Amino acid sequence: MPTAPFEFDIDELDDFLISDEAPEESMLISDLDGFLTGIAIGPELIMPSEWLPVVWGGVSPEFENEEEAGRILGHIMGRYNEIIHCLAEAPEELAPIFLETAQGTLIAADWAEGFMQAVQMRPLAWKELYEDEDACLMMAPILAWLAVDEDDSVLGTGEKEGLALLRGDPDTFITEAVSGIDAFWKARRGGAQQSQAKAGRNDPCPCGSGKKFKKCCGA
C-alpha cells in the first residue's frame, strides 16, 4: 500500500463493529469498506455527517468514552482517506477488504452490498454511468455479487458458470472496476470544472439550464 499521511487500526475497528457496543444494524468491516469506497469514488461529494449515520444503521453507537469514540471514528476516516489516496497514487494496490472462507476463497458479497448502499445515497447522480454503454459494464463484477439466491444474482444470469465468470477474482476484477469507475467520475468532474472556468459571468450556463452562468452554477 502506498505511504499515506494517516494512521488507523483496521483490527480495532473490526473488533468494535462486531462488539455489543456497535448498533445491531451497523455495518461490519467488509460492507463498511465497500460503502466507504462507493462514497469516495462517487459522482458527488457526500459529507461524513450524512454518511456516518448510515454506517451505524441509523442508531448511535455506545462508546465507552470520548477517547474510544475518537479512535473508532478516526479508524473509519483513516480507511476512507486511504482509499482516496490509493486511487490517486496506486489504484492497483487498493486491496478491498473481502470476507475469506476457511479454504481461502474470497467472498465479496458484503463488500458489494456496502458499495451499493453508497450508490443509493445519490441514485440520480449515478444514472449517468448506468446510461453509458461502456462505463456501465464496470459495474458488472460488483453487481454479480449481489445474490438473489445461491444460483443467481441481480444480473439475472441464471447460470452458475456465467455468474462465476463475472465475479472472477474479486481482488482483480473489483479493484479494476473501482479504478475505472473512479476515473469515469473524475473525468466528468474535471470537465465540468473546466467548462465553468471558461464561462463568463453573463454567458449561458454550461449546464444547459438557460440561465446566465452567474445566476446558475456560477452562483
XYZ file of C-alpha atoms in Angstrom:
219
model
C 0.000 0.000 0.000
C 1.399 3.466 -0.848
C 2.666 5.529 2.060
C -0.135 7.772 3.279
C -0.195 10.691 5.762
C -2.614 8.988 8.158
C -2.729 6.029 10.504
C -5.561 3.762 11.617
C -6.112 0.340 13.134
C -8.374 -1.807 10.977
C -8.310 -4.641 13.541
C -9.596 -2.435 16.361
C -12.298 -1.129 14.039
C -13.282 -4.695 13.098
C -13.440 -5.706 16.775
C -15.648 -2.723 17.604
C -18.076 -3.385 14.752
C -18.719 -6.949 15.934
C -18.954 -5.940 19.598
C -22.095 -5.184 21.614
C -21.128 -1.505 21.635
C -21.940 -1.185 17.929
C -25.634 -0.944 16.959
C -27.200 -4.225 15.871
C -27.792 -2.920 12.331
C -24.367 -1.334 11.894
C -22.112 -2.363 9.031
C -19.367 -4.909 9.533
C -15.876 -4.454 8.193
C -16.355 -5.747 4.627
C -19.597 -3.905 3.825
C -18.174 -0.803 5.528
C -15.169 -0.981 3.209
C -17.406 -1.279 0.146
C -19.527 1.603 1.410
C -16.508 3.858 2.003
C -15.229 3.009 -1.477
C -18.547 3.932 -3.084
C -18.646 7.205 -1.147
C -15.033 8.009 -2.064
C -15.353 7.452 -5.830
C -18.943 8.603 -6.407
C -20.128 11.444 -8.641
C -20.773 13.859 -5.768
C -19.017 14.720 -2.523
C -21.010 13.420 0.448
C -20.023 14.764 3.840
C -19.312 12.357 6.742
C -22.133 13.961 8.726
C -24.508 12.469 6.138
C -22.962 9.049 5.560
C -21.764 8.147 9.068
C -25.328 7.551 10.362
C -25.745 5.021 7.518
C -22.688 3.138 8.814
C -24.407 2.710 12.185
C -27.782 1.769 10.733
C -29.349 4.998 11.949
C -28.600 4.289 15.635
C -25.746 5.923 17.551
C -23.095 3.525 18.872
C -22.450 3.239 22.615
C -18.842 4.284 23.002
C -17.217 3.739 26.381
C -15.872 7.280 26.403
C -14.863 10.160 24.140
C -11.402 8.687 23.645
C -12.819 5.481 22.196
C -15.242 7.443 20.035
C -12.353 9.478 18.639
C -10.309 6.361 17.889
C -13.113 4.468 16.146
C -14.199 7.442 14.050
C -10.523 8.075 13.288
C -10.151 4.499 12.025
C -13.166 4.925 9.733
C -11.910 8.226 8.341
C -8.418 6.789 8.061
C -9.586 3.960 5.818
C -11.741 6.403 3.811
C -8.737 8.662 3.238
C -6.527 5.673 2.425
C -8.942 4.623 -0.340
C -8.849 8.123 -1.847
C -5.070 8.339 -1.561
C -4.518 4.880 -3.015
C -6.740 5.508 -6.043
C -4.836 8.715 -6.718
C -1.368 7.220 -6.323
C -1.521 3.458 -6.998
C -5.001 2.096 -7.881
C -3.687 -1.437 -8.401
C -2.818 -1.582 -4.684
C -6.281 -0.676 -3.408
C -6.808 -4.019 -1.595
C -10.547 -4.054 -0.792
C -11.490 -5.851 2.423
C -13.345 -9.038 1.490
C -14.510 -11.917 3.650
C -12.493 -15.130 3.328
C -13.601 -18.722 3.828
C -11.595 -21.291 5.783
C -10.394 -22.599 2.415
C -9.057 -19.173 1.440
C -11.829 -18.279 -1.032
C -12.662 -14.581 -1.182
C -16.327 -13.618 -0.813
C -17.204 -10.101 -1.993
C -20.970 -10.167 -1.356
C -20.878 -7.989 1.772
C -18.434 -5.562 0.156
C -20.715 -5.238 -2.890
C -23.762 -4.620 -0.690
C -21.915 -1.837 1.109
C -20.836 -0.283 -2.191
C -24.412 -0.246 -3.461
C -25.586 1.426 -0.257
C -23.254 4.279 -1.183
C -24.702 4.353 -4.709
C -28.220 4.578 -3.267
C -27.306 7.751 -1.419
C -27.117 9.531 -4.805
C -29.044 7.298 -7.259
C -29.851 10.079 -9.740
C -26.235 11.228 -9.859
C -25.076 7.667 -10.642
C -27.566 7.459 -13.513
C -25.043 8.881 -15.999
C -22.731 5.900 -15.503
C -25.559 3.377 -15.920
C -26.645 5.055 -19.165
C -23.142 4.928 -20.660
C -22.887 1.708 -22.729
C -19.210 1.204 -21.936
C -18.987 2.566 -18.402
C -21.949 0.564 -17.106
C -20.026 -2.657 -17.787
C -17.627 -1.705 -14.999
C -20.426 -2.347 -12.502
C -20.813 -5.987 -13.582
C -18.201 -7.542 -11.220
C -19.833 -5.703 -8.302
C -23.441 -6.423 -9.211
C -22.588 -10.088 -9.774
C -22.042 -10.470 -6.022
C -25.497 -9.185 -5.078
C -27.078 -12.619 -4.894
C -30.820 -13.065 -5.221
C -30.290 -16.717 -4.290
C -27.329 -19.086 -4.271
C -27.583 -19.735 -8.012
C -28.275 -16.239 -9.309
C -27.649 -12.511 -8.875
C -29.303 -9.201 -9.678
C -27.818 -9.549 -13.164
C -30.179 -12.439 -13.821
C -27.605 -14.716 -15.481
C -29.432 -17.819 -14.306
C -26.261 -19.882 -14.778
C -23.594 -20.623 -12.200
C -20.877 -20.634 -14.866
C -21.788 -17.195 -16.211
C -22.026 -15.755 -12.731
C -18.646 -17.180 -11.778
C -17.070 -15.591 -14.849
C -18.491 -12.180 -13.967
C -17.308 -12.461 -10.382
C -13.873 -13.758 -11.268
C -11.135 -12.997 -8.761
C -12.507 -10.153 -6.587
C -9.021 -8.838 -5.834
C -8.520 -8.275 -9.567
C -11.997 -7.746 -11.009
C -13.400 -5.448 -8.336
C -10.170 -3.497 -7.921
C -10.098 -2.817 -11.675
C -13.813 -1.932 -11.667
C -13.360 0.551 -8.811
C -10.391 2.141 -10.550
C -12.366 2.507 -13.783
C -15.444 3.950 -12.062
C -13.251 6.375 -10.157
C -11.654 7.540 -13.427
C -15.088 7.898 -15.049
C -16.349 10.303 -12.408
C -13.061 12.183 -12.080
C -13.093 12.891 -15.818
C -16.606 14.287 -15.623
C -15.912 16.401 -12.562
C -12.821 17.774 -14.294
C -14.764 18.535 -17.474
C -17.473 20.365 -15.549
C -14.904 22.438 -13.692
C -13.173 23.386 -16.970
C -16.481 24.367 -18.592
C -17.400 26.564 -15.665
C -13.963 28.160 -15.648
C -14.348 29.143 -19.321
C -17.840 30.568 -18.887
C -18.167 34.311 -18.410
C -20.487 35.562 -15.680
C -23.029 36.779 -18.240
C -22.667 33.797 -20.602
C -25.283 30.992 -20.757
C -24.530 28.412 -18.062
C -22.725 25.289 -19.418
C -25.177 23.063 -17.526
C -27.878 23.894 -20.087
C -30.354 25.483 -17.699
C -30.827 28.503 -19.957
C -29.829 30.869 -17.185
C -26.781 33.112 -17.119
C -23.736 31.479 -15.523
C -23.710 33.997 -12.642
C -27.329 33.143 -11.828
C -26.846 29.366 -12.012
C -23.713 27.276 -11.389
C -21.620 30.407 -11.029
C -23.674 31.453 -8.019
